[in-house]
C-alpha positions as a LaTeX table, in Angstrom:
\begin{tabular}{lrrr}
\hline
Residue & $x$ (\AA) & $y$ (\AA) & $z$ (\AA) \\
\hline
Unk1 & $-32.14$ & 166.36 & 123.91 \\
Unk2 & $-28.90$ & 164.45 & 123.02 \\
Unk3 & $-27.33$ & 162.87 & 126.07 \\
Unk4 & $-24.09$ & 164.09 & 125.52 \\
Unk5 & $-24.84$ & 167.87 & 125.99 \\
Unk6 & $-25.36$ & 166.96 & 129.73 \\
Unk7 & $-21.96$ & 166.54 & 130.70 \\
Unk8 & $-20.37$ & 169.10 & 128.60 \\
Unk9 & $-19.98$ & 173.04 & 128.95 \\
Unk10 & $-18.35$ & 175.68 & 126.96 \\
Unk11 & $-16.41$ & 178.01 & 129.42 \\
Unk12 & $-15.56$ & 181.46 & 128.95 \\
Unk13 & $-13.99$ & 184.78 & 130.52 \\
Unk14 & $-17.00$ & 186.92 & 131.09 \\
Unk15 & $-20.26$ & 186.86 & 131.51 \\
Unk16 & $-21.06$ & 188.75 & 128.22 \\
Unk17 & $-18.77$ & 185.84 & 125.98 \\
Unk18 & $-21.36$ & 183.45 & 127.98 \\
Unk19 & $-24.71$ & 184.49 & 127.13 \\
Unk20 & $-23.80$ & 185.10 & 123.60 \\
Unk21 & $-22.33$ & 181.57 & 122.93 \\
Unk22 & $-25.62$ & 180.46 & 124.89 \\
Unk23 & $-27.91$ & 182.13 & 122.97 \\
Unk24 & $-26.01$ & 180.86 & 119.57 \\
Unk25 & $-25.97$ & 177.11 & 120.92 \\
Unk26 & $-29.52$ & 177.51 & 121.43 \\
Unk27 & $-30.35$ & 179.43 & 118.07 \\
Unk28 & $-29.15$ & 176.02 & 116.40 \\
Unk29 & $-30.94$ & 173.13 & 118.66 \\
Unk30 & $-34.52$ & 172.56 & 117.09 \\
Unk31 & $-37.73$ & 173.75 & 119.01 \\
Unk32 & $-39.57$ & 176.27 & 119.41 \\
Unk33 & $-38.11$ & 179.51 & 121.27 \\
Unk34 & $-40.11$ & 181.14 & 124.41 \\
Unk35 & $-38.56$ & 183.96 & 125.11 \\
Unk36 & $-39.55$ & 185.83 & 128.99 \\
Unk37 & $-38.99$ & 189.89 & 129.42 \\
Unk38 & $-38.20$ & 190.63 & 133.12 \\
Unk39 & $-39.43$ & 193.43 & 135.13 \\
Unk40 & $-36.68$ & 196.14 & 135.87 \\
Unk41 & $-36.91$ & 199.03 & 138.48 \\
Unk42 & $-34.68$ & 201.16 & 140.06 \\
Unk43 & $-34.90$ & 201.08 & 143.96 \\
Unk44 & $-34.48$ & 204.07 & 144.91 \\
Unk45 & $-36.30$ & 206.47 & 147.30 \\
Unk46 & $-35.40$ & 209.76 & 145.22 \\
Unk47 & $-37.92$ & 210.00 & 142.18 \\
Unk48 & $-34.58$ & 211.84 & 140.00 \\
Unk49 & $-33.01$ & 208.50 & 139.89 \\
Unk50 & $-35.48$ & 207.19 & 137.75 \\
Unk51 & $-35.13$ & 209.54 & 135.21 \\
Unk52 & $-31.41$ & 209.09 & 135.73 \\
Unk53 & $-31.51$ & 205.42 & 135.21 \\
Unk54 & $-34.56$ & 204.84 & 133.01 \\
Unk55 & $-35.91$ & 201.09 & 132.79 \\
Unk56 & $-34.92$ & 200.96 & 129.02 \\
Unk57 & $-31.11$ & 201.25 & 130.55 \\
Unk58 & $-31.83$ & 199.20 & 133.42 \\
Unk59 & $-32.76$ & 196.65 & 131.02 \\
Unk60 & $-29.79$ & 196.49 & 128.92 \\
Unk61 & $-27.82$ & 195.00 & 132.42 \\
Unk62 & $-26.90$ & 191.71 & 132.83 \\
Unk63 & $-24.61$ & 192.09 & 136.28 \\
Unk64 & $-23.15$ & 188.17 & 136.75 \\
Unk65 & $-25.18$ & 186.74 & 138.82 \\
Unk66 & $-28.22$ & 187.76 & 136.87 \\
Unk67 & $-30.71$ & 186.41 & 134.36 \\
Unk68 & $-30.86$ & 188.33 & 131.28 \\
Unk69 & $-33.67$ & 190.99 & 130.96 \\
Unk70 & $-34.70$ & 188.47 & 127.77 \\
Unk71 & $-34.66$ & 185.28 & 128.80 \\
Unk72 & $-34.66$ & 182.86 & 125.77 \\
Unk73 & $-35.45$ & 179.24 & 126.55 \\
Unk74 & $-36.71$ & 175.67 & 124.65 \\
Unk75 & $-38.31$ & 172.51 & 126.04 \\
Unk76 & $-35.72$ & 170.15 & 127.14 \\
Unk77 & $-32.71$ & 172.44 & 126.92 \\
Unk78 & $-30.33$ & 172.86 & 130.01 \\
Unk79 & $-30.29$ & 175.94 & 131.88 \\
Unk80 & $-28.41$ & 176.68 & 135.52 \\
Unk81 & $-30.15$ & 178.03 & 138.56 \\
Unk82 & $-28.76$ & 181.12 & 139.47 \\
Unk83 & $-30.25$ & 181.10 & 143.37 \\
Unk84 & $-30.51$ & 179.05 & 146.09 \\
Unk85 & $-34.24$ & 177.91 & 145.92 \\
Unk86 & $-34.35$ & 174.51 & 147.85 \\
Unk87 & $-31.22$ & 173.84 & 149.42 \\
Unk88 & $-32.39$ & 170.91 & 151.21 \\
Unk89 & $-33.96$ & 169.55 & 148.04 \\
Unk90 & $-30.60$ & 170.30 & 145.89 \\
Unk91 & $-31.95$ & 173.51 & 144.27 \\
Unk92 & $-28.75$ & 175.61 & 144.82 \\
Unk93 & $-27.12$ & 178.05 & 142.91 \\
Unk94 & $-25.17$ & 176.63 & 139.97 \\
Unk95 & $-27.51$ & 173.45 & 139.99 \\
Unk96 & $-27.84$ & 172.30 & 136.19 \\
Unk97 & $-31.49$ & 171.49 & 135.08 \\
Unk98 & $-33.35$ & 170.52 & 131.81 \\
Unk99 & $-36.22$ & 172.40 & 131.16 \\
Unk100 & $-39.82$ & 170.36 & 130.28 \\
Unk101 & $-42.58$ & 172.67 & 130.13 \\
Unk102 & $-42.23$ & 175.90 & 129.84 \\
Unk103 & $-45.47$ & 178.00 & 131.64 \\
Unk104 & $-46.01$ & 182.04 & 131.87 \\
Unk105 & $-45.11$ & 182.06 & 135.29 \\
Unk106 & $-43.22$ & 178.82 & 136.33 \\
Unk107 & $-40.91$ & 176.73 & 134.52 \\
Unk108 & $-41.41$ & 172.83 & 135.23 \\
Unk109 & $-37.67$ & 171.36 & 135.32 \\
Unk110 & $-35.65$ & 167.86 & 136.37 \\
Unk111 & $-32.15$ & 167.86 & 137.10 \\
Unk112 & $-29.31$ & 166.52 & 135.27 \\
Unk113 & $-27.29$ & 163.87 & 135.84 \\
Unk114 & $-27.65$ & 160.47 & 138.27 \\
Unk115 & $-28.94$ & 162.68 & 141.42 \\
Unk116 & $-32.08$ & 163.46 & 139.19 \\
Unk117 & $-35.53$ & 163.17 & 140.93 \\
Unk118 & $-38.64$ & 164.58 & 140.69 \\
Unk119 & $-40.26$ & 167.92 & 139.06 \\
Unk120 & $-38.94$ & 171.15 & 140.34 \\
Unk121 & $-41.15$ & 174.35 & 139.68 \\
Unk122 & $-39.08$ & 177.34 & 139.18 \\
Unk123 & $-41.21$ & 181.13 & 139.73 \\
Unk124 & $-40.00$ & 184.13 & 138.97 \\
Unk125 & $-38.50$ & 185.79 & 141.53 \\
Unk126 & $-37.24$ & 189.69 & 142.81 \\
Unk127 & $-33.29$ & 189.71 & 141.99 \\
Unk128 & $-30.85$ & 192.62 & 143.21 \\
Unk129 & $-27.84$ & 192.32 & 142.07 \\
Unk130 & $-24.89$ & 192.27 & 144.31 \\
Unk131 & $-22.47$ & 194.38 & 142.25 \\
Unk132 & $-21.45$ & 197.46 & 144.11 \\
Unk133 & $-19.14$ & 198.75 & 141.61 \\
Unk134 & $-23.03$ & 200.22 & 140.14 \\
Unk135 & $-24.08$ & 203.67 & 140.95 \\
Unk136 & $-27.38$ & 202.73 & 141.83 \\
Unk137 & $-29.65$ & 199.67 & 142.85 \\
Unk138 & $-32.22$ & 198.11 & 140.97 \\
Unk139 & $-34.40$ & 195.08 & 141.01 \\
Unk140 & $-35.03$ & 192.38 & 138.17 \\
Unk141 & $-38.46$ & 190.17 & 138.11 \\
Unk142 & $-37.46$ & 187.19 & 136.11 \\
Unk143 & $-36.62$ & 183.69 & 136.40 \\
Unk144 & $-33.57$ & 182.83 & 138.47 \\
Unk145 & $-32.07$ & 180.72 & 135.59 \\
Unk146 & $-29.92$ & 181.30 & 132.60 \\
Unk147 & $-28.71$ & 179.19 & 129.88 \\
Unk148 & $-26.31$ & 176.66 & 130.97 \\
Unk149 & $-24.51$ & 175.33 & 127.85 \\
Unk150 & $-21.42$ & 177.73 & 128.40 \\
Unk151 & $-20.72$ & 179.47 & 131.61 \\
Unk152 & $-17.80$ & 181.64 & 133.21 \\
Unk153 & $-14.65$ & 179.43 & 134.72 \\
Unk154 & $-15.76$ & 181.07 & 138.09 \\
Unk155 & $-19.26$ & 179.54 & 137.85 \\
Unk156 & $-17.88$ & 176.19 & 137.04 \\
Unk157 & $-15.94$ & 175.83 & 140.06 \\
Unk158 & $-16.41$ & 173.00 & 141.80 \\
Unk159 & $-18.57$ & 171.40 & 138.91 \\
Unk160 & $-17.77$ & 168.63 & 137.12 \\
Unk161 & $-17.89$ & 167.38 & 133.34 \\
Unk162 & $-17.33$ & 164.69 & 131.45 \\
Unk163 & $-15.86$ & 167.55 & 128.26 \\
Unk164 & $-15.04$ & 171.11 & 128.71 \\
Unk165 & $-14.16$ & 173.56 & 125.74 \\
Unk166 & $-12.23$ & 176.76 & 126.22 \\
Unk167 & $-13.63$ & 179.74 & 124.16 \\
Unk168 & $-9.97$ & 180.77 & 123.67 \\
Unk169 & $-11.45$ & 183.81 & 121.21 \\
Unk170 & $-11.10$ & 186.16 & 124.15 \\
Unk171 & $-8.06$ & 187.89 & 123.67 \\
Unk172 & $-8.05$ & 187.98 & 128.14 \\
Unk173 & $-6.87$ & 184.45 & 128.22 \\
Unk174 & $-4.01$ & 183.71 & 129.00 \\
Unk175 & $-2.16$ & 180.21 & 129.74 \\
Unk176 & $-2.44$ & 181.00 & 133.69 \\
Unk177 & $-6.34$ & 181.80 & 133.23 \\
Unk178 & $-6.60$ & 178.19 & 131.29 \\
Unk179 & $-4.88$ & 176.33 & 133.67 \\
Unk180 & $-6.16$ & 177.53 & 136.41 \\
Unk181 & $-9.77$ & 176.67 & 134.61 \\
Unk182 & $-8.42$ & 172.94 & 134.24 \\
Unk183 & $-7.52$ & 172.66 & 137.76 \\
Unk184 & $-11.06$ & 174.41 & 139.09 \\
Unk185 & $-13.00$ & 172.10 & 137.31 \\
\hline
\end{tabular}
């Protein structure tokens, strides 16, 4: 993986803007693509609400601080924890990882950056997402990790980088949303 990409991230408005631009950086780096389906279900104690909010719906959802229902990923591409795993260990939410093996059930990962160490074994977990503007609750069974070469300016609070780029194609920016984003970051 080129060095570079490390210290760099694409930031962007929403999460939406995100995932696309980090599915199309990751369409053009070589490799060969795994791509994970999560587990949806609704969680819900009356059996109406699943016909209500069937798992082909449920799986179209990607609330903010979720993986996607299809997770795409390559071997030593960077992706960004989305939970707090390890605290102690530096595993925290918004921790920035390269991937190097890439297993049914567990992805094998090393961090980025000076403060890398060892392996760190990610499993997929049971997410609920925290957004209560939703009707309903459900659950996601996936891999607490999403791409990490372009994020949201919220997420990249209190990161740093040696190069940011603005995806200034959403029409929502404006110059107090981009300054703000320099100062946060």
């Amino acid at each position: 993986m080129p060095e570079e990409l490390k210290g760099r991230a694409i930031l962007s408005v929403n999460n939406d803007a995100s995932i696309d631009m980090n599915n199309q950086v990751l369409a053009s780096l070589p490799g060969e693509m795994v791509v994970y389906e999560a587990v949806d279900d609704i969680v819900s104690d009356d059996p109406n609400d699943r016909l209500t909010f069937p798992v082909e719906f449920l799986n179209s959802l990607t609330p903010t601080e979720m993986p996607p229902y299809k997770l795409n990923l390559k071997l030593g591409r960077i992706i960004m924890l989305l939970r707090n795993l390890a605290p102690t260990k530096g595993l925290c939410n918004g921790t920035r990882l390269i991937v190097t093996k890439l297993q049914r059930n567990i992805i094998e990962a090393k961090r980025t950056g000076s403060e890398n160490g060892g392996t760190y074994f990610i499993p997929r977990i049971s997410l609920i997402p925290s957004d209560s503007n939703m009707p309903f609750k459900f659950k996601r069974k996936q891999f607490p990790v999403r791409l990490a070469y372009s994020m949201t300016i919220n997420k990249a609070q209190g990161q740093t980088f040696e190069k940011n780029l603005f995806d200034a194609e959403q029409s929502c920016f404006q110059s107090w949303t981009i300054i703000s984003g320099l100062l946060t970051c």
